[in-house]
mmCIF file of C-alpha atoms in Angstrom:
data_model
loop_
_atom_site.group_PDB
_atom_site.id
_atom_site.type_symbol
_atom_site.label_atom_id
_atom_site.label_comp_id
_atom_site.label_asym_id
_atom_site.label_seq_id
_atom_site.Cartn_x
_atom_site.Cartn_y
_atom_site.Cartn_z
ATOM 1 C CA UNK A 1 4.452 -9.129 -12.714
ATOM 2 C CA UNK A 2 5.655 -8.468 -8.970
ATOM 3 C CA UNK A 3 3.458 -8.060 -5.868
ATOM 4 C CA UNK A 4 4.432 -4.406 -5.963
ATOM 5 C CA UNK A 5 3.085 -4.152 -9.389
ATOM 6 C CA UNK A 6 -0.068 -6.140 -8.552
ATOM 7 C CA UNK A 7 -0.555 -3.925 -5.260
ATOM 8 C CA UNK A 8 -0.132 -0.583 -7.506
ATOM 9 C CA UNK A 9 -3.039 -2.289 -9.931
ATOM 10 C CA UNK A 10 -5.266 -3.128 -7.238
ATOM 11 C CA UNK A 11 -4.996 0.347 -5.464
ATOM 12 C CA UNK A 12 -5.462 1.947 -8.507
ATOM 13 C CA UNK A 13 -8.351 -0.079 -9.448
ATOM 14 C CA UNK A 14 -10.057 0.619 -6.255
ATOM 15 C CA UNK A 15 -9.509 4.422 -6.536
ATOM 16 C CA UNK A 16 -10.484 4.555 -10.001
ATOM 17 C CA UNK A 17 -13.664 2.411 -9.162
ATOM 18 C CA UNK A 18 -14.614 4.492 -6.328
ATOM 19 C CA UNK A 19 -14.522 7.568 -8.395
ATOM 20 C CA UNK A 20 -16.508 6.276 -11.048
ATOM 21 C CA UNK A 21 -19.225 5.248 -8.444
ATOM 22 C CA UNK A 22 -19.437 9.077 -7.339
ATOM 23 C CA UNK A 23 -19.258 10.321 -11.000
ATOM 24 C CA UNK A 24 -21.734 8.210 -12.299
ATOM 25 C CA UNK A 25 -23.913 8.893 -9.407
ATOM 26 C CA UNK A 26 -24.481 5.032 -8.358
ATOM 27 C CA UNK A 27 -25.424 5.456 -4.794
ATOM 28 C CA UNK A 28 -28.770 5.545 -3.419
ATOM 29 C CA UNK A 29 -29.431 9.035 -2.144
ATOM 30 C CA UNK A 30 -29.625 7.936 1.491
ATOM 31 C CA UNK A 31 -27.890 5.507 3.622
ATOM 32 C CA UNK A 32 -24.409 5.415 5.145
ATOM 33 C CA UNK A 33 -21.285 4.073 3.561
ATOM 34 C CA UNK A 34 -19.743 1.299 5.496
ATOM 35 C CA UNK A 35 -15.772 0.419 4.987
ATOM 36 C CA UNK A 36 -15.021 -3.080 5.994
ATOM 37 C CA UNK A 37 -11.330 -2.916 7.127
ATOM 38 C CA UNK A 38 -9.825 0.526 8.108
ATOM 39 C CA UNK A 39 -6.159 -0.249 7.797
ATOM 40 C CA UNK A 40 -4.062 2.557 7.250
ATOM 41 C CA UNK A 41 -6.901 4.795 6.602
ATOM 42 C CA UNK A 42 -5.961 5.755 3.120
ATOM 43 C CA UNK A 43 -9.459 4.462 1.482
ATOM 44 C CA UNK A 44 -11.381 5.915 4.334
ATOM 45 C CA UNK A 45 -9.612 9.437 3.518
ATOM 46 C CA UNK A 46 -10.489 8.881 -0.073
ATOM 47 C CA UNK A 47 -14.043 8.146 0.616
ATOM 48 C CA UNK A 48 -14.316 11.109 2.972
ATOM 49 C CA UNK A 49 -13.284 13.237 0.075
ATOM 50 C CA UNK A 50 -15.529 11.894 -2.292
ATOM 51 C CA UNK A 51 -18.515 11.894 -0.061
ATOM 52 C CA UNK A 52 -18.027 14.532 2.276
ATOM 53 C CA UNK A 53 -21.756 14.621 3.530
ATOM 54 C CA UNK A 54 -22.251 10.790 4.081
ATOM 55 C CA UNK A 55 -22.019 9.178 7.136
ATOM 56 C CA UNK A 56 -19.031 6.767 6.806
ATOM 57 C CA UNK A 57 -18.832 3.908 9.361
ATOM 58 C CA UNK A 58 -15.657 1.701 9.606
ATOM 59 C CA UNK A 59 -15.183 -1.688 10.998
ATOM 60 C CA UNK A 60 -11.768 -3.513 11.885
ATOM 61 C CA UNK A 61 -10.172 -5.498 14.539
ATOM 62 C CA UNK A 62 -8.415 -2.400 16.006
ATOM 63 C CA UNK A 63 -6.834 0.880 14.823
ATOM 64 C CA UNK A 64 -3.728 1.098 12.900
ATOM 65 C CA UNK A 65 -4.627 4.057 10.868
ATOM 66 C CA UNK A 66 -2.678 7.013 10.353
ATOM 67 C CA UNK A 67 -3.812 9.935 12.845
ATOM 68 C CA UNK A 68 -5.317 11.850 9.903
ATOM 69 C CA UNK A 69 -7.529 9.182 8.854
ATOM 70 C CA UNK A 70 -9.164 8.048 12.009
ATOM 71 C CA UNK A 71 -13.249 8.423 12.009
ATOM 72 C CA UNK A 72 -15.025 9.862 14.988
ATOM 73 C CA UNK A 73 -15.168 7.468 17.639
ATOM 74 C CA UNK A 74 -19.120 7.013 16.786
ATOM 75 C CA UNK A 75 -18.373 5.671 13.226
ATOM 76 C CA UNK A 76 -15.559 3.080 14.243
ATOM 77 C CA UNK A 77 -16.791 -0.342 15.109
ATOM 78 C CA UNK A 78 -14.039 -2.775 16.757
ATOM 79 C CA UNK A 79 -13.994 -6.435 16.684
ATOM 80 C CA UNK A 80 -14.075 -9.206 14.294
ATOM 81 C CA UNK A 81 -15.782 -7.514 11.113
ATOM 82 C CA UNK A 82 -17.976 -10.831 10.635
ATOM 83 C CA UNK A 83 -19.435 -10.087 13.993
ATOM 84 C CA UNK A 84 -19.642 -6.435 14.624
ATOM 85 C CA UNK A 85 -20.830 -5.508 11.072
ATOM 86 C CA UNK A 86 -23.635 -8.175 11.296
ATOM 87 C CA UNK A 87 -25.119 -5.835 13.863
ATOM 88 C CA UNK A 88 -25.815 -3.288 11.164
ATOM 89 C CA UNK A 89 -27.753 -5.386 9.120
ATOM 90 C CA UNK A 90 -31.020 -4.101 7.872
ATOM 91 C CA UNK A 91 -30.057 -0.714 8.246
ATOM 92 C CA UNK A 92 -29.854 0.023 4.537
ATOM 93 C CA UNK A 93 -26.442 1.189 3.750
ATOM 94 C CA UNK A 94 -25.867 2.882 0.662
ATOM 95 C CA UNK A 95 -22.921 1.461 -0.177
ATOM 96 C CA UNK A 96 -20.310 -1.458 1.326
ATOM 97 C CA UNK A 97 -16.593 -1.118 0.408
ATOM 98 C CA UNK A 98 -14.378 -4.274 1.361
ATOM 99 C CA UNK A 99 -10.709 -4.458 0.503
ATOM 100 C CA UNK A 100 -10.175 -7.272 2.793
ATOM 101 C CA UNK A 101 -8.364 -9.835 0.635
ATOM 102 C CA UNK A 102 -5.093 -11.128 2.222
ATOM 103 C CA UNK A 103 -3.203 -12.794 -0.520
ATOM 104 C CA UNK A 104 -3.539 -16.129 1.071
ATOM 105 C CA UNK A 105 -6.133 -18.127 -0.572
ATOM 106 C CA UNK A 106 -6.898 -20.169 2.383
ATOM 107 C CA UNK A 107 -7.952 -17.241 4.530
ATOM 108 C CA UNK A 108 -9.618 -15.443 1.769
ATOM 109 C CA UNK A 109 -11.907 -18.535 0.821
ATOM 110 C CA UNK A 110 -12.970 -18.338 4.539
ATOM 111 C CA UNK A 111 -13.850 -14.846 4.171
ATOM 112 C CA UNK A 112 -15.926 -15.676 1.189
ATOM 113 C CA UNK A 113 -18.140 -17.850 3.084
ATOM 114 C CA UNK A 114 -19.491 -14.910 5.121
ATOM 115 C CA UNK A 115 -18.888 -11.823 3.103
ATOM 116 C CA UNK A 116 -21.387 -12.144 0.262
ATOM 117 C CA UNK A 117 -24.194 -12.769 2.585
ATOM 118 C CA UNK A 118 -23.224 -9.992 5.190
ATOM 119 C CA UNK A 119 -22.825 -7.384 2.376
ATOM 120 C CA UNK A 120 -26.367 -8.274 1.094
ATOM 121 C CA UNK A 121 -27.635 -8.069 4.491
ATOM 122 C CA UNK A 122 -26.058 -4.555 5.169
ATOM 123 C CA UNK A 123 -27.200 -2.934 1.786
ATOM 124 C CA UNK A 124 -30.209 -1.285 0.999
ATOM 125 C CA UNK A 125 -32.130 -2.217 -2.334
ATOM 126 C CA UNK A 126 -29.977 -0.708 -5.136
ATOM 127 C CA UNK A 127 -27.128 -0.288 -2.981
ATOM 128 C CA UNK A 128 -23.680 -0.802 -4.256
ATOM 129 C CA UNK A 129 -20.777 -3.069 -3.124
ATOM 130 C CA UNK A 130 -17.443 -2.614 -4.321
ATOM 131 C CA UNK A 131 -14.806 -5.343 -3.319
ATOM 132 C CA UNK A 132 -11.437 -6.605 -3.763
ATOM 133 C CA UNK A 133 -12.631 -10.203 -3.535
ATOM 134 C CA UNK A 134 -15.545 -11.349 -5.692
ATOM 135 C CA UNK A 135 -18.874 -11.479 -4.146
ATOM 136 C CA UNK A 136 -21.194 -14.645 -5.512
ATOM 137 C CA UNK A 137 -24.433 -13.919 -4.256
ATOM 138 C CA UNK A 138 -27.948 -14.225 -6.171
ATOM 139 C CA UNK A 139 -28.942 -10.689 -4.792
ATOM 140 C CA UNK A 140 -25.680 -8.977 -6.179
ATOM 141 C CA UNK A 141 -25.712 -8.209 -9.986
ATOM 142 C CA UNK A 142 -22.244 -7.469 -11.345
ATOM 143 C CA UNK A 143 -22.155 -3.620 -13.026
ATOM 144 C CA UNK A 144 -19.816 -3.023 -15.821
ATOM 145 C CA UNK A 145 -16.374 -1.397 -14.752
ATOM 146 C CA UNK A 146 -15.010 1.736 -15.924
ATOM 147 C CA UNK A 147 -12.306 1.317 -18.835
ATOM 148 C CA UNK A 148 -8.861 0.312 -17.307
ATOM 149 C CA UNK A 149 -10.066 -1.753 -14.888
ATOM 150 C CA UNK A 150 -9.242 -5.535 -15.550
ATOM 151 C CA UNK A 151 -12.294 -7.626 -14.703
ATOM 152 C CA UNK A 152 -10.707 -9.792 -12.042
ATOM 153 C CA UNK A 153 -8.957 -6.972 -10.001
ATOM 154 C CA UNK A 154 -11.869 -5.144 -8.310
ATOM 155 C CA UNK A 155 -15.536 -5.911 -8.247
ATOM 156 C CA UNK A 156 -18.605 -3.861 -8.518
ATOM 157 C CA UNK A 157 -22.136 -4.898 -7.868
ATOM 158 C CA UNK A 158 -25.642 -3.576 -7.047
ATOM 159 C CA UNK A 159 -28.164 -5.145 -4.762
ATOM 160 C CA UNK A 160 -31.036 -6.130 -6.631
ATOM 161 C CA UNK A 161 -34.313 -6.539 -4.484
ATOM 162 C CA UNK B 1 -5.491 14.623 -3.276
ATOM 163 C CA UNK B 2 -6.485 12.133 -0.915
ATOM 164 C CA UNK B 3 -4.142 10.052 0.817
ATOM 165 C CA UNK B 4 -4.994 7.145 -1.152
ATOM 166 C CA UNK B 5 -4.105 9.129 -4.311
ATOM 167 C CA UNK B 6 -0.621 10.073 -2.571
ATOM 168 C CA UNK B 7 0.164 6.458 -1.727
ATOM 169 C CA UNK B 8 -0.709 5.453 -5.269
ATOM 170 C CA UNK B 9 1.834 8.233 -6.748
ATOM 171 C CA UNK B 10 4.395 7.329 -3.892
ATOM 172 C CA UNK B 11 4.394 3.401 -4.956
ATOM 173 C CA UNK B 12 4.318 4.033 -8.695
ATOM 174 C CA UNK B 13 7.281 6.364 -8.519
ATOM 175 C CA UNK B 14 9.163 4.010 -6.340
ATOM 176 C CA UNK B 15 8.445 1.194 -8.830
ATOM 177 C CA UNK B 16 9.199 3.381 -11.785
ATOM 178 C CA UNK B 17 12.391 4.708 -10.433
ATOM 179 C CA UNK B 18 13.587 0.854 -9.424
ATOM 180 C CA UNK B 19 12.930 -0.159 -13.202
ATOM 181 C CA UNK B 20 14.641 3.076 -14.325
ATOM 182 C CA UNK B 21 17.967 1.893 -12.299
ATOM 183 C CA UNK B 22 17.831 -1.500 -13.820
ATOM 184 C CA UNK B 23 17.033 0.019 -17.422
ATOM 185 C CA UNK B 24 19.701 2.537 -17.311
ATOM 186 C CA UNK B 25 22.261 0.121 -15.681
ATOM 187 C CA UNK B 26 23.125 2.533 -12.735
ATOM 188 C CA UNK B 27 24.336 -0.158 -10.325
ATOM 189 C CA UNK B 28 27.918 -1.036 -9.700
ATOM 190 C CA UNK B 29 28.728 -4.340 -11.033
ATOM 191 C CA UNK B 30 29.380 -5.899 -7.663
ATOM 192 C CA UNK B 31 27.723 -5.310 -4.109
ATOM 193 C CA UNK B 32 24.529 -6.115 -2.517
ATOM 194 C CA UNK B 33 21.110 -4.451 -2.371
ATOM 195 C CA UNK B 34 20.140 -3.602 0.945
ATOM 196 C CA UNK B 35 16.476 -3.004 1.695
ATOM 197 C CA UNK B 36 15.640 -0.961 4.485
ATOM 198 C CA UNK B 37 12.336 -1.681 5.885
ATOM 199 C CA UNK B 38 10.787 -4.928 4.706
ATOM 200 C CA UNK B 39 7.141 -4.034 5.508
ATOM 201 C CA UNK B 40 4.716 -6.566 3.647
ATOM 202 C CA UNK B 41 7.522 -7.445 1.140
ATOM 203 C CA UNK B 42 6.325 -6.140 -1.950
ATOM 204 C CA UNK B 43 9.122 -4.071 -2.665
ATOM 205 C CA UNK B 44 11.583 -6.874 -1.644
ATOM 206 C CA UNK B 45 9.546 -9.005 -4.343
ATOM 207 C CA UNK B 46 9.830 -6.339 -6.831
ATOM 208 C CA UNK B 47 13.705 -6.028 -6.290
ATOM 209 C CA UNK B 48 13.976 -9.830 -6.508
ATOM 210 C CA UNK B 49 12.426 -9.827 -9.971
ATOM 211 C CA UNK B 50 14.684 -7.132 -11.417
ATOM 212 C CA UNK B 51 18.030 -8.278 -9.716
ATOM 213 C CA UNK B 52 17.461 -12.097 -9.645
ATOM 214 C CA UNK B 53 21.286 -12.634 -9.082
ATOM 215 C CA UNK B 54 22.230 -10.015 -6.478
ATOM 216 C CA UNK B 55 22.066 -10.630 -2.774
ATOM 217 C CA UNK B 56 19.470 -8.431 -1.333
ATOM 218 C CA UNK B 57 19.645 -7.976 2.431
ATOM 219 C CA UNK B 58 16.563 -6.891 4.422
ATOM 220 C CA UNK B 59 16.429 -4.818 7.587
ATOM 221 C CA UNK B 60 13.222 -4.352 9.594
ATOM 222 C CA UNK B 61 11.974 -4.495 13.124
ATOM 223 C CA UNK B 62 10.077 -7.716 12.766
ATOM 224 C CA UNK B 63 8.773 -9.645 9.837
ATOM 225 C CA UNK B 64 5.199 -8.622 8.732
ATOM 226 C CA UNK B 65 5.730 -9.632 4.955
ATOM 227 C CA UNK B 66 3.569 -12.180 3.114
ATOM 228 C CA UNK B 67 4.900 -15.484 3.134
ATOM 229 C CA UNK B 68 5.802 -15.245 -0.615
ATOM 230 C CA UNK B 69 8.313 -12.487 0.059
ATOM 231 C CA UNK B 70 10.294 -13.292 2.867
ATOM 232 C CA UNK B 71 13.977 -13.424 2.048
ATOM 233 C CA UNK B 72 16.389 -16.320 3.407
ATOM 234 C CA UNK B 73 17.175 -15.994 6.831
ATOM 235 C CA UNK B 74 20.744 -15.132 6.279
ATOM 236 C CA UNK B 75 19.358 -12.197 4.283
ATOM 237 C CA UNK B 76 17.158 -10.801 7.086
ATOM 238 C CA UNK B 77 18.285 -8.736 10.051
ATOM 239 C CA UNK B 78 15.961 -7.772 12.535
ATOM 240 C CA UNK B 79 16.157 -5.003 15.134
ATOM 241 C CA UNK B 80 16.072 -1.255 14.858
ATOM 242 C CA UNK B 81 17.423 -0.451 11.406
ATOM 243 C CA UNK B 82 19.106 2.347 12.572
ATOM 244 C CA UNK B 83 21.328 0.099 14.755
ATOM 245 C CA UNK B 84 21.407 -3.290 12.798
ATOM 246 C CA UNK B 85 22.210 -1.603 9.332
ATOM 247 C CA UNK B 86 25.173 0.149 10.897
ATOM 248 C CA UNK B 87 26.978 -3.356 11.302
ATOM 249 C CA UNK B 88 27.111 -3.736 7.387
ATOM 250 C CA UNK B 89 28.884 -0.140 6.915
ATOM 251 C CA UNK B 90 31.933 -0.250 4.865
ATOM 252 C CA UNK B 91 30.639 -3.513 2.971
ATOM 253 C CA UNK B 92 30.169 -1.553 -0.337
ATOM 254 C CA UNK B 93 26.566 -1.954 -1.276
ATOM 255 C CA UNK B 94 25.691 -1.588 -4.781
ATOM 256 C CA UNK B 95 22.324 0.069 -3.561
ATOM 257 C CA UNK B 96 20.260 1.060 -0.539
ATOM 258 C CA UNK B 97 16.635 1.643 -0.741
ATOM 259 C CA UNK B 98 14.598 2.771 2.013
ATOM 260 C CA UNK B 99 11.005 3.662 2.054
ATOM 261 C CA UNK B 100 10.674 4.204 5.750
ATOM 262 C CA UNK B 101 8.815 7.562 6.036
ATOM 263 C CA UNK B 102 5.873 7.414 8.061
ATOM 264 C CA UNK B 103 3.556 10.254 7.127
ATOM 265 C CA UNK B 104 4.445 11.886 10.623
ATOM 266 C CA UNK B 105 6.780 14.941 10.120
ATOM 267 C CA UNK B 106 8.393 14.729 13.731
ATOM 268 C CA UNK B 107 9.143 10.978 13.143
ATOM 269 C CA UNK B 108 10.585 11.457 9.761
ATOM 270 C CA UNK B 109 12.734 14.177 10.952
ATOM 271 C CA UNK B 110 14.075 11.828 13.805
ATOM 272 C CA UNK B 111 14.886 9.103 10.919
ATOM 273 C CA UNK B 112 16.643 11.956 8.809
ATOM 274 C CA UNK B 113 19.116 12.558 11.421
ATOM 275 C CA UNK B 114 20.839 9.292 10.835
ATOM 276 C CA UNK B 115 19.450 7.804 7.476
ATOM 277 C CA UNK B 116 21.577 9.964 5.059
ATOM 278 C CA UNK B 117 25.024 9.410 7.130
ATOM 279 C CA UNK B 118 23.917 5.815 7.413
ATOM 280 C CA UNK B 119 23.421 5.203 3.577
ATOM 281 C CA UNK B 120 26.816 6.890 2.890
ATOM 282 C CA UNK B 121 28.559 4.347 5.066
ATOM 283 C CA UNK B 122 26.724 1.382 3.656
ATOM 284 C CA UNK B 123 27.517 2.447 0.031
ATOM 285 C CA UNK B 124 30.170 1.596 -2.155
ATOM 286 C CA UNK B 125 31.645 4.779 -4.178
ATOM 287 C CA UNK B 126 29.229 5.130 -7.174
ATOM 288 C CA UNK B 127 26.670 3.240 -5.304
ATOM 289 C CA UNK B 128 22.976 4.205 -5.812
ATOM 290 C CA UNK B 129 20.337 5.188 -3.143
ATOM 291 C CA UNK B 130 16.732 5.136 -3.648
ATOM 292 C CA UNK B 131 14.598 6.888 -1.276
ATOM 293 C CA UNK B 132 11.078 7.878 -0.117
ATOM 294 C CA UNK B 133 12.626 10.604 2.203
ATOM 295 C CA UNK B 134 15.436 13.024 0.747
ATOM 296 C CA UNK B 135 18.833 12.249 1.893
ATOM 297 C CA UNK B 136 20.774 15.496 2.475
ATOM 298 C CA UNK B 137 24.470 14.452 2.499
ATOM 299 C CA UNK B 138 27.623 15.879 0.640
ATOM 300 C CA UNK B 139 28.804 12.385 -0.518
ATOM 301 C CA UNK B 140 25.115 11.932 -2.213
ATOM 302 C CA UNK B 141 24.658 13.731 -5.487
ATOM 303 C CA UNK B 142 20.937 13.800 -6.803
ATOM 304 C CA UNK B 143 20.613 11.832 -9.991
ATOM 305 C CA UNK B 144 17.938 13.020 -12.657
ATOM 306 C CA UNK B 145 14.625 11.216 -12.223
ATOM 307 C CA UNK B 146 12.731 9.410 -15.190
ATOM 308 C CA UNK B 147 10.069 11.315 -16.748
ATOM 309 C CA UNK B 148 6.663 11.133 -14.939
ATOM 310 C CA UNK B 149 8.162 11.277 -11.199
ATOM 311 C CA UNK B 150 7.404 14.639 -9.528
ATOM 312 C CA UNK B 151 10.738 16.068 -8.023
ATOM 313 C CA UNK B 152 9.361 15.648 -4.217
ATOM 314 C CA UNK B 153 7.931 12.107 -4.514
ATOM 315 C CA UNK B 154 11.000 9.941 -4.522
ATOM 316 C CA UNK B 155 14.694 10.605 -4.350
ATOM 317 C CA UNK B 156 17.793 9.120 -6.446
ATOM 318 C CA UNK B 157 21.381 9.511 -5.770
ATOM 319 C CA UNK B 158 24.833 8.298 -6.378
ATOM 320 C CA UNK B 159 27.499 8.186 -3.766
ATOM 321 C CA UNK B 160 30.399 10.139 -5.073
ATOM 322 C CA UNK B 161 33.924 9.383 -3.436
#
């Protein structure tokens, strides 16, 4: 399987998982959606379509998105995600989505030192986390994936308590 | 349809079209494959898997690829593609692949002023062009797409004469 194949599989899993979260109505009724990593803005654009009435706040080092997919200034937080997103702890987000794997194991291992704790701190009890990297944390309970998503391709959790 | 949906559709079309070119044995038996735009290197990685014995030369402004998908130094040409690739005119490439659309109509219109002519100059007679942007040129004959690829999503041509 080429890296192109893997990328298509991961993006498809991401899209199908987000659609599943909407269809199954998994989000708490209140709270923002936090997108960790804006990138080109394609996923933000998808989130915006799925949840037109939710506040969506995006975090990234810098803006590199297509102009059609840049949030309002008040919903962009620029800087190191680990630091900037921590400022939103305790604000009871409905969902955290993070697709910030790099394909480099050592870099991803460093990310996984802070991402699970950060995610829990951001979410409301009952809030949802969707991630391209596995989030190992006692307060994050894995939820079943919809059919067609391989178990190690994308990850879905609910914050319990 | 979100930009994420469109992106998945385009990448899937690209991958399926490249697989089709291999399966149908459309390439001339000699000549290099030229990849205009390396990007993350995922498509180069796919081309490398499909055609392990062909020379593949990539062109881009700078290297931004994953370390697993960077060609040998002698097969990377850095600089403005319009200029650098022109140096390979007349060398009878078997295939030119270009996925260098930007999603900005004005930028893509400028690219399309030079890309069709450049592509013809690079290809051997009978050589194949696959492109994410349409290449309108009298020496490029559109070839049928495999099932499942929408006609305006990816483009396939053979240089005639």
